[in-house]
Amino acid sequence: MMTGCAACGAENYPGALFCEACGAAVHPAAEAYLAARRPDRPAALVGAISRRAPAAESAPSPPPPVAPPPAVATATPPRALVVRLPHHDAEMTLRGALIRVGRADPEAGFAPELDLTAYGGQDRGVSRRHATIQWVEGNYVITDQNSSNGTWLNGVRLVTGYAYQLPPAANVRFGGLLVQLAIAD
């Protein structure tokens, strides 16, 4: 049974945390997550979220993208990352210090750990080397790798090159392909 969005009325797949159409929270867990991230609390980012505002002549330009943090050997091994593709009824579990997201390129010998080729990745705008998910200092962080069609974390477009901490559960859109990520306990 589809879940209706109270903000825009769009229908969302069962288990969706945020509305695919407008980004509003459609699940109590998402509302609790958002409440915990209000401006009175520090942002849970390694980089920074850039919400684009209308350009103004006096507005400072955003900082240039920075390189993702180097993979750091930590005492804690990477936790399992549960990956759901709700439109394809697919689920998998990944674990690793570096998870590359994109589409396979057999000619170049590139095979990402999260290969979205079989899930309509090309048609949905997933780049071959779209993003990376890294285990850094006990947390997973996600970084857009200058993809053609962008990466969104819970409705917010990521700035290329910045690393953003993944919350325990998130909707991530690689180009136009929705993927739900959950960090296993």
N, CA and C of each residue as an Amber inpcrd file, in Angstrom:
protein
   555
   0.8410000  -1.1790000   0.0000000   0.0000000   0.0000000   0.0000000
   0.8860000   1.2410000   0.0000000   0.6120000   2.1400000  -0.8960000
   1.3960000   3.3630000  -1.0310000   1.1070000   4.2950000   0.1500000
   2.0800000   5.1480000   0.4570000   1.9560000   6.1240000   1.5320000
   1.7880000   7.5000000   0.9210000   0.7530000   8.2200000   1.3400000
   0.5120000   9.5670000   0.8250000   1.3250000  10.6010000   1.5860000
   1.8110000  11.6020000   0.8610000   2.5670000  12.6980000   1.4710000
   1.5870000  13.7710000   1.9320000   1.6740000  14.1640000   3.1950000
   0.7820000  15.1960000   3.7330000   1.0930000  16.5640000   3.1360000
   2.3310000  16.7790000   2.6950000   2.7230000  18.0910000   2.1720000
   2.2600000  18.3230000   0.7380000   2.4130000  17.3020000  -0.1310000
   2.0920000  17.5250000  -1.5460000   1.0800000  16.5360000  -2.1140000
   0.7490000  15.4780000  -1.3670000  -0.2330000  14.5120000  -1.8210000
   0.3220000  13.4030000  -2.6970000   1.6070000  13.4200000  -3.0050000
   2.2050000  12.3920000  -3.8600000   2.1800000  11.0420000  -3.1510000
   2.0870000   9.9810000  -3.9340000   2.1170000   8.6260000  -3.3980000
   3.5620000   8.1390000  -3.3470000   3.9460000   7.5030000  -2.2360000
   5.3040000   7.0090000  -2.0430000   5.2630000   5.5290000  -1.7060000
   6.3330000   4.8280000  -2.0480000   6.4110000   3.4040000  -1.7820000
   6.4680000   3.1370000  -0.2820000   5.9680000   1.9670000   0.1510000
   6.0300000   1.6140000   1.5690000   7.4810000   1.6370000   2.0510000
   7.6840000   2.1420000   3.2460000   9.0210000   2.2140000   3.8150000
   9.7760000   3.4790000   3.4670000   9.2040000   4.3070000   2.5950000
   9.8780000   5.5600000   2.2330000   9.9840000   6.4430000   3.4610000
  11.1190000   7.0840000   3.6170000  11.3170000   8.0000000   4.7290000
  10.9090000   9.4120000   4.3460000  11.2230000   9.7870000   3.1010000
  10.9470000  11.1270000   2.6080000  10.1930000  11.0250000   1.2910000
   9.3450000  12.0020000   1.0130000   8.5640000  12.0380000  -0.2150000
   9.4980000  12.1700000  -1.4130000   9.2790000  11.3290000  -2.4150000
  10.0960000  11.3930000  -3.6220000   9.8320000  12.6710000  -4.4060000
   8.6400000  13.2300000  -4.3010000   8.2760000  14.4100000  -5.0860000
   8.7570000  15.7100000  -4.4510000   8.5640000  15.8570000  -3.1340000
   8.8780000  17.1530000  -2.5120000   9.9330000  17.0750000  -1.4090000
  10.3030000  15.8660000  -0.9690000  11.3290000  15.7230000   0.0570000
  10.8310000  15.7970000   1.4880000   9.5220000  15.9890000   1.6850000
   8.9710000  16.0720000   3.0430000   9.0380000  14.7060000   3.7290000
   9.1310000  14.7110000   5.0490000   9.1480000  13.4720000   5.8220000
   7.7800000  12.8020000   5.7140000   7.7710000  11.4970000   5.4010000
   6.5150000  10.7470000   5.3190000   6.5030000   9.5680000   6.2900000
   7.5110000   9.4620000   7.1250000   7.6200000   8.3610000   8.0750000
   8.0210000   8.9470000   9.4290000   7.4790000   8.4340000  10.5320000
   7.8360000   8.9690000  11.8510000   9.3420000   8.9540000  12.1290000
  10.0620000   7.9460000  11.6360000  11.5120000   7.9000000  11.8600000
  12.2010000   9.0730000  11.1800000  11.7130000   9.4700000  10.0190000
  12.2970000  10.6120000   9.3090000  12.0100000  11.9010000  10.0680000
  10.8020000  12.0170000  10.6160000  10.4540000  13.2140000  11.3850000
  11.3380000  13.3230000  12.6280000  11.5840000  12.2000000  13.2940000
  12.4490000  12.2100000  14.4780000  13.8740000  12.5830000  14.0910000
  14.3360000  12.0570000  12.9570000  15.6800000  12.3930000  12.4770000
  15.7830000  13.8870000  12.2020000  14.8000000  14.4450000  11.5080000
  14.8300000  15.8700000  11.1840000  14.7590000  16.7270000  12.4420000
  13.9400000  16.3100000  13.4140000  13.8210000  17.0730000  14.6580000
  15.1590000  17.1140000  15.3940000  15.9040000  16.0260000  15.3260000
  17.2060000  15.9740000  15.9930000  18.2550000  16.8090000  15.2760000
  17.9790000  17.2080000  14.0520000  18.9550000  17.9480000  13.2440000
  18.5870000  19.4190000  13.0830000  17.7070000  19.9330000  13.9250000
  17.3040000  21.3360000  13.8240000  18.5180000  22.2470000  14.0000000
  18.4620000  23.5030000  13.5380000  19.6100000  24.4080000  13.5970000
  20.2200000  24.6230000  14.9740000  19.4740000  24.3410000  16.0630000
  20.0550000  24.5330000  17.3860000  21.0650000  23.4350000  17.7200000
  21.2230000  22.4550000  16.8260000  22.1980000  21.3870000  17.0210000
  23.2660000  21.4810000  15.9360000  24.4740000  21.0010000  16.2140000
  25.4990000  21.0390000  15.1760000  25.1330000  20.1140000  14.0200000
  25.5000000  20.5130000  12.8320000  25.2380000  19.7040000  11.6430000
  26.0770000  18.4370000  11.7040000  25.5110000  17.3450000  11.2170000
  26.2190000  16.0670000  11.2230000  26.9160000  15.8710000   9.8840000
  27.7520000  16.8180000   9.5350000  28.4290000  16.7640000   8.2520000
  29.9270000  16.7590000   8.4450000  30.5980000  16.0860000   7.5470000
  32.0420000  16.2010000   7.5020000  32.3730000  17.4140000   6.6600000
  31.5800000  17.6390000   5.5930000  31.7390000  18.8060000   4.7290000
  30.7120000  19.8400000   5.1230000  29.9190000  20.2890000   4.1580000
  28.8930000  21.2890000   4.4320000  27.7750000  21.1390000   3.4280000
  26.5360000  21.3690000   3.8720000  25.4100000  21.3550000   2.9510000
  25.2430000  22.7600000   2.4210000  25.0740000  22.8570000   1.1400000
  24.8890000  24.1630000   0.5090000  23.4690000  24.2380000  -0.0220000
  22.6180000  24.9700000   0.6480000  21.2730000  25.2060000   0.1310000
  21.3770000  26.4350000  -0.7480000  21.0620000  26.2600000  -2.0140000
  21.2350000  27.3460000  -2.9560000  20.2120000  28.4390000  -2.6910000
  20.7060000  29.6480000  -2.5230000  19.8590000  30.8140000  -2.3170000
  19.9330000  31.6640000  -3.5740000  18.9480000  32.5350000  -3.7990000
  19.0210000  33.4010000  -4.9660000  20.3190000  34.2020000  -4.9410000
  20.9090000  34.3270000  -6.1120000  22.1790000  35.0430000  -6.2100000
  21.9860000  36.5120000  -5.8760000  22.8740000  37.0570000  -5.1100000
  22.8590000  38.4750000  -4.7720000  24.2570000  39.0110000  -5.0100000
  24.3370000  40.2720000  -5.4070000  25.6390000  40.8430000  -5.7350000
  26.5720000  40.8500000  -4.5290000  26.0330000  41.0380000  -3.3410000
  26.8830000  41.1250000  -2.1590000  27.0840000  39.7730000  -1.4730000
  26.3980000  38.7370000  -1.9560000  26.5100000  37.4340000  -1.3110000
  27.8780000  36.8270000  -1.6040000  28.5360000  36.2980000  -0.5750000
  29.8320000  35.6680000  -0.8180000  29.6390000  34.3770000  -1.6000000
  30.6180000  34.0170000  -2.3840000  30.5210000  32.7760000  -3.1400000
  30.8300000  31.6150000  -2.2060000  30.2330000  30.4490000  -2.4860000
  30.4610000  29.3000000  -1.6080000  31.9170000  28.8560000  -1.6980000
  32.3930000  28.1870000  -0.6550000  33.7710000  27.7150000  -0.6960000
  33.9300000  26.6770000  -1.7960000  35.1140000  26.5650000  -2.3560000
  35.3210000  25.5650000  -3.3990000  35.2140000  24.1720000  -2.8020000
  34.8060000  23.1910000  -3.6110000  34.7320000  21.8200000  -3.1060000
  36.1030000  21.3600000  -2.6250000  36.0770000  20.5030000  -1.6340000
  37.3180000  19.9500000  -1.1110000  37.3660000  18.4750000  -1.4520000
  38.5420000  17.9390000  -1.4220000  38.6910000  16.5140000  -1.6930000
  38.0610000  15.7320000  -0.5530000  37.5110000  14.5580000  -0.8530000
  36.9520000  13.7450000   0.2220000  38.0550000  13.3570000   1.1970000
  37.6680000  13.0930000   2.4440000  38.6890000  12.7360000   3.4180000
  39.3660000  11.4350000   3.0110000  40.6430000  11.3090000   3.2690000
  41.3160000  10.0580000   2.9300000  40.7820000   8.9370000   3.8110000
  40.7770000   7.7430000   3.2660000  40.3420000   6.5980000   4.0540000
  41.3220000   6.4330000   5.2080000  40.7850000   6.3560000   6.4040000
  41.6160000   6.2860000   7.5950000  41.3980000   4.9330000   8.2530000
  42.4770000   4.2800000   8.5700000  42.3510000   3.0200000   9.2890000
  41.8220000   3.3310000  10.6820000  40.7400000   2.6780000  11.0500000
  40.1580000   2.9250000  12.3600000  40.0840000   1.6190000  13.1340000
  39.8890000   1.7610000  14.4240000  39.7920000   0.5850000  15.2760000
  38.4710000  -0.1380000  15.0670000  37.4430000   0.5860000  14.6120000
  36.1490000  -0.0470000  14.4180000  35.9950000  -0.4670000  12.9600000
  35.6550000  -1.7240000  12.7240000  35.4530000  -2.1620000  11.3430000
  34.1740000  -1.5410000  10.7840000  34.0870000  -1.3990000   9.4690000
  32.8820000  -0.8220000   8.8700000  31.6400000  -1.6300000   9.2240000
  30.5640000  -0.9110000   9.5160000  29.2850000  -1.5640000   9.7850000
  28.6210000  -1.9250000   8.4690000  27.6810000  -2.8230000   8.5230000
  26.9530000  -3.2250000   7.3200000  26.0740000  -2.0710000   6.8510000
  26.0090000  -1.8980000   5.5480000  25.1750000  -0.8740000   4.9300000
  24.1140000  -1.5950000   4.1030000  22.8590000  -1.4780000   4.5360000
  21.7560000  -2.1240000   3.8310000  21.2850000  -1.1790000   2.7320000
  21.2500000  -1.6940000   1.5110000  20.8850000  -0.9130000   0.3290000
  19.5760000  -1.4640000  -0.2170000  18.5570000  -0.5920000  -0.3210000
  17.2540000  -0.9790000  -0.8800000  16.9880000  -0.1520000  -2.1130000
  16.5220000  -0.8080000  -3.1690000  16.0680000  -0.1210000  -4.3720000
  14.5680000  -0.3720000  -4.4530000  13.7540000   0.5230000  -3.8740000
  12.3250000   0.2600000  -3.7260000  11.5790000   0.0750000  -5.0440000
  12.0190000   0.6990000  -6.1140000  11.3280000   0.5620000  -7.3990000
  11.6630000  -0.7530000  -8.0900000  12.6380000  -1.4780000  -7.5810000
  13.0690000  -2.7310000  -8.1950000  12.9320000  -3.9100000  -7.2440000
  12.3570000  -3.6870000  -6.0760000  12.1810000  -4.7390000  -5.0790000
  13.4960000  -5.4940000  -4.8510000  14.5700000  -4.7310000  -4.6980000
  15.8910000  -5.3250000  -4.4970000  16.4910000  -4.8120000  -3.1960000
  17.2340000  -5.6770000  -2.5440000  17.9320000  -5.3080000  -1.3150000
  19.2470000  -6.0630000  -1.2620000  20.2910000  -5.3880000  -0.7970000
  21.6000000  -6.0230000  -0.6400000  22.2980000  -5.4030000   0.5590000
  23.2960000  -6.0800000   1.0580000  24.0760000  -5.5720000   2.1780000
  25.5270000  -5.4600000   1.7360000  26.1060000  -4.2850000   1.9660000
  27.5040000  -4.0270000   1.6210000  28.2570000  -3.6600000   2.8880000
  29.5560000  -3.8880000   2.8580000  30.4010000  -3.5140000   3.9870000
  31.7890000  -3.2510000   3.4130000  32.3580000  -2.1190000   3.7930000
  33.7100000  -1.8530000   3.3230000  34.1440000  -0.4420000   3.6570000
  35.4490000  -0.2270000   3.6590000  35.9940000   1.0960000   3.9380000
  35.7200000   2.0500000   2.7870000  35.5780000   1.5150000   1.5670000
  35.2660000   2.3290000   0.3960000  34.2630000   1.5870000  -0.4650000
  33.1070000   2.2110000  -0.6790000  32.0720000   1.6590000  -1.5510000
  31.8870000   2.6510000  -2.6870000  32.2780000   2.2350000  -3.8880000
  32.1080000   3.0980000  -5.0580000  30.7200000   2.8460000  -5.6280000
  30.0360000   3.9300000  -6.0080000  28.6730000   3.8510000  -6.5310000
  28.6970000   4.3220000  -7.9750000  28.0630000   3.5580000  -8.8580000
  28.0080000   3.9670000 -10.2570000  27.5550000   2.8340000 -11.1460000
  28.0780000   2.8520000 -12.3810000  27.7520000   1.8190000 -13.3620000
  29.0420000   1.1440000 -13.8220000  28.9580000  -0.1410000 -14.0750000
  30.1270000  -0.8980000 -14.5160000  30.6000000  -0.4130000 -15.8790000
  31.9110000  -0.4540000 -16.0760000  32.5340000  -0.1160000 -17.3550000
  33.5150000  -1.2360000 -17.6780000  33.0250000  -2.3100000 -18.3400000
  33.8920000  -3.4610000 -18.6100000  35.1230000  -3.1060000 -19.4400000
  34.9840000  -2.1740000 -20.3750000  36.1210000  -1.8080000 -21.2240000
  37.2460000  -1.1750000 -20.4140000  36.8950000  -0.4120000 -19.3980000
  37.9040000   0.2270000 -18.5490000  38.2520000  -0.6320000 -17.3350000
  37.5730000  -1.7710000 -17.1890000  37.8280000  -2.6420000 -16.0470000
  37.3220000  -2.0790000 -14.7300000  36.2680000  -1.2530000 -14.7890000
  35.7260000  -0.6300000 -13.5780000  34.4430000  -1.3350000 -13.1650000
  34.4090000  -1.7940000 -11.9240000  33.2220000  -2.4410000 -11.3690000
  32.9730000  -1.8670000  -9.9810000  32.0180000  -0.9310000  -9.8500000
  31.7560000  -0.3470000  -8.5310000  31.1600000  -1.3780000  -7.5770000
  31.4060000  -1.1830000  -6.3030000  30.8400000  -2.0950000  -5.3040000
  29.3150000  -2.0170000  -5.2970000  28.7640000  -0.8250000  -5.5290000
  27.3140000  -0.6650000  -5.6750000  27.0640000  -0.3260000  -7.1400000
  26.8710000  -1.3730000  -7.9420000  26.6800000  -1.2370000  -9.3870000
  25.1900000  -1.0880000  -9.6720000  24.7960000   0.0780000 -10.1730000
  23.3850000   0.3700000 -10.4230000  22.9900000   0.1480000 -11.8840000
  23.8490000  -0.4900000 -12.6610000  23.5800000  -0.7420000 -14.0760000
  22.2930000  -1.5350000 -14.2630000  22.1420000  -2.6260000 -13.5370000
  20.9910000  -3.5180000 -13.7120000  19.6770000  -2.9190000 -13.2210000
  19.7310000  -1.7750000 -12.5670000  18.5330000  -1.1460000 -12.0090000
  18.1400000   0.1080000 -12.7840000  18.5370000   0.1680000 -14.0500000
  18.1950000   1.3190000 -14.8800000  19.0990000   2.5070000 -14.6390000
  20.2960000   2.2610000 -14.1440000  21.2130000   3.3430000 -13.8250000
  21.4910000   4.2800000 -14.9840000  21.7270000   3.7230000 -16.1600000
  22.0300000   4.5880000 -17.3020000  20.8280000   5.4480000 -17.6660000
  19.6510000   4.8410000 -17.7390000  18.4360000   5.5880000 -18.0880000
  18.0720000   6.6160000 -17.0240000  18.4510000   6.3690000 -15.7710000
  18.1030000   7.2780000 -14.6710000  19.2110000   8.2890000 -14.3620000
  20.2410000   8.3370000 -15.1870000  21.2580000   9.3740000 -15.0360000
  22.3560000   9.0890000 -14.0360000  22.6340000   7.8120000 -13.7820000
  23.7250000   7.4580000 -12.8750000  25.0300000   7.4650000 -13.6730000
  26.0110000   8.2020000 -13.1940000  27.3230000   8.2500000 -13.8440000
  28.0940000   6.9670000 -13.5550000  29.0920000   6.6860000 -14.3880000
  29.9100000   5.4850000 -14.1530000  30.6040000   5.5660000 -12.7910000
  31.1950000   6.6910000 -12.4910000  31.8310000   6.9220000 -11.1830000
  31.0470000   8.0440000 -10.5140000  29.8960000   7.6890000  -9.9620000
  28.9250000   8.6730000  -9.4940000  29.2720000   9.2380000  -8.1120000
  29.5060000   8.3480000  -7.1550000  29.7230000   8.7780000  -5.7680000
  30.5520000   7.7300000  -5.0430000  31.0190000   8.1100000  -3.8620000
  31.6830000   7.1450000  -2.9920000  31.0390000   7.2130000  -1.6130000
  31.0430000   6.0800000  -0.9490000  30.6160000   5.9910000   0.4440000
  31.8150000   5.4180000   1.1860000  32.3110000   6.1630000   2.1730000
  33.5120000   5.7500000   2.8980000  33.2260000   5.5970000   4.3850000
  33.9200000   4.6650000   5.0010000  33.8760000   4.4800000   6.4480000
  35.0170000   5.3050000   7.0220000  34.6950000   6.3960000   7.6910000
  35.7020000   7.3180000   8.2160000  35.4150000   7.5770000   9.6930000
  36.3580000   7.2490000  10.5380000  36.2650000   7.5200000  11.9690000
  34.9410000   7.0550000  12.5770000  34.5260000   5.8460000  12.2280000
  33.3370000   5.2590000  12.8270000  32.0170000   5.6670000  12.2140000
  32.0440000   6.3310000  11.0590000  30.8130000   6.7340000  10.3770000
  30.9720000   6.5570000   8.8730000  29.8390000   6.3340000   8.2010000
  29.8530000   6.3610000   6.7410000  29.6320000   7.7940000   6.2880000
  30.4030000   8.2190000   5.2820000  30.2030000   9.5160000   4.6490000
  30.0210000   9.2780000   3.1560000  29.2390000  10.1460000   2.5160000
  28.9690000  10.0330000   1.0870000  29.4840000  11.2870000   0.3930000
  30.0940000  11.0930000  -0.7710000  30.6700000  12.1940000  -1.5350000
  30.2830000  12.0400000  -2.9990000  29.7140000  13.0830000  -3.5830000
  29.4470000  13.0860000  -5.0230000  30.7820000  13.2660000  -5.7390000
  31.0340000  12.4300000  -6.7390000  32.3080000  12.4510000  -7.4530000
  32.1890000  13.1820000  -8.7910000  31.6100000  14.3820000  -8.7530000
  31.4370000  15.1910000  -9.9640000  30.5430000  14.4710000 -10.9720000
  29.4680000  13.8850000 -10.4780000  28.5340000  13.1720000 -11.3470000
  27.8170000  14.1540000 -12.2620000  27.3400000  13.6450000 -13.3830000
  26.6470000  14.5040000 -14.3500000  25.2960000  14.9810000 -13.8380000
  24.5850000  14.1270000 -13.1110000  23.2130000  14.4400000 -12.7210000
  23.0040000  14.5970000 -11.2220000  24.0620000  14.6840000 -10.4560000
  23.9590000  15.0100000  -9.0460000  23.5940000  13.8590000  -8.1320000
  23.7990000  14.1100000  -6.8430000  23.4630000  13.1820000  -5.7660000
  22.7010000  13.9720000  -4.7140000  21.6050000  13.4030000  -4.2190000
  20.7820000  14.0490000  -3.1890000  20.7340000  13.1550000  -1.9690000
  20.8760000  13.7660000  -0.7960000  20.7660000  13.0710000   0.4830000
  19.5540000  13.6350000   1.1990000  18.5100000  12.8270000   1.3430000
  17.2550000  13.2500000   1.9770000  16.7430000  14.5660000   1.3930000
  16.7700000  14.6590000   0.0730000  16.2020000  15.8060000  -0.6220000
  17.1330000  16.9900000  -0.7950000  18.3510000  16.9270000  -0.2720000
  19.3040000  18.0320000  -0.3830000  20.4160000  17.6190000  -1.3470000
  20.6230000  18.4480000  -2.3820000  21.6690000  18.1240000  -3.3530000
  23.0430000  18.3160000  -2.7160000  23.9100000  17.3230000  -2.9160000
  25.2540000  17.3840000  -2.3690000  26.1520000  18.2400000  -3.2490000
  27.0290000  18.9800000  -2.6140000  28.0410000  19.7480000  -3.3300000
  29.1610000  18.7730000  -3.6830000  29.5330000  18.7480000  -4.9460000
  30.5820000  17.8480000  -5.4150000  31.8510000  18.0170000  -4.5870000
  32.4090000  16.8890000  -4.1760000  33.6740000  16.9100000  -3.4590000
  33.5660000  17.0190000  -1.9540000  32.3990000  17.3710000  -1.4240000
  32.2150000  17.4540000   0.0250000  31.7320000  16.1060000   0.5380000
  32.2050000  15.7110000   1.7050000  31.7750000  14.4710000   2.3380000
  30.6810000  14.7950000   3.3480000  29.5610000  14.0820000   3.2640000
  28.4130000  14.2870000   4.1470000  28.1940000  13.0140000   4.9540000
  28.0170000  13.1650000   6.2520000  27.7740000  11.9970000   7.0940000
  26.4140000  11.4080000   6.7650000  26.3790000  10.0890000   6.5920000
  25.1100000   9.4070000   6.3630000  24.3920000   9.2240000   7.6930000
  23.1120000   9.5840000   7.7550000  22.3410000   9.2830000   8.9680000
  22.0510000   7.7800000   9.0090000  21.5180000   7.2670000  10.1120000
  21.2440000   5.8330000  10.2150000  20.3390000   5.2950000   9.1060000
  19.4320000   6.1240000   8.5940000  18.5760000   5.7340000   7.4710000
  18.4140000   6.9550000   6.5750000  18.5060000   6.7370000   5.2630000
  18.4530000   7.8820000   4.3510000  17.9280000   7.4770000   2.9890000
  17.2700000   8.4340000   2.3360000  16.9420000   8.3110000   0.9250000
  18.0410000   9.0290000   0.1690000  18.6860000   8.3260000  -0.7360000
  19.7380000   8.9210000  -1.5560000  19.3180000   8.7510000  -3.0040000
  19.4140000   9.8310000  -3.7440000  19.0810000   9.7950000  -5.1620000
  20.3750000  10.0080000  -5.9380000  20.7420000   8.9930000  -6.7130000
  21.8910000   9.0780000  -7.6070000  21.3200000   9.3990000  -8.9780000
  21.5040000  10.6460000  -9.4420000  20.8090000  11.0780000 -10.6540000
  19.3270000  11.0100000 -10.3570000  18.5960000  10.2060000 -11.1220000
  17.1640000  10.0470000 -10.8940000  16.7990000   8.7190000 -10.2660000
  17.7690000   7.9740000  -9.7510000  17.5220000   6.6460000  -9.1930000
  17.5140000   6.7040000  -7.6670000  16.3640000   6.3680000  -7.0760000
  16.2160000   6.3820000  -5.6210000  16.7980000   5.1150000  -5.0140000
  17.6240000   5.3080000  -3.9940000  18.2070000   4.2080000  -3.2330000
  18.0080000   4.5440000  -1.7590000  17.5480000   3.5760000  -0.9850000
  17.4020000   3.7680000   0.4570000  18.5720000   3.0780000   1.1430000
  19.2580000   3.8150000   2.0060000  20.4120000   3.2830000   2.7230000
  20.1050000   3.2460000   4.2150000  20.5170000   2.1790000   4.8660000
  20.3550000   2.0640000   6.3170000  21.6210000   1.4380000   6.8830000
  22.1560000   2.0620000   7.9120000  23.3440000   1.5270000   8.5680000
  22.8680000   0.5280000   9.6040000  23.3020000  -0.7210000   9.4590000
  22.8680000  -1.7780000  10.3700000  23.5440000  -1.6120000  11.7240000
  22.8340000  -2.0410000  12.7730000  23.3900000  -1.9610000  14.1340000
  24.4470000  -3.0070000  14.3490000
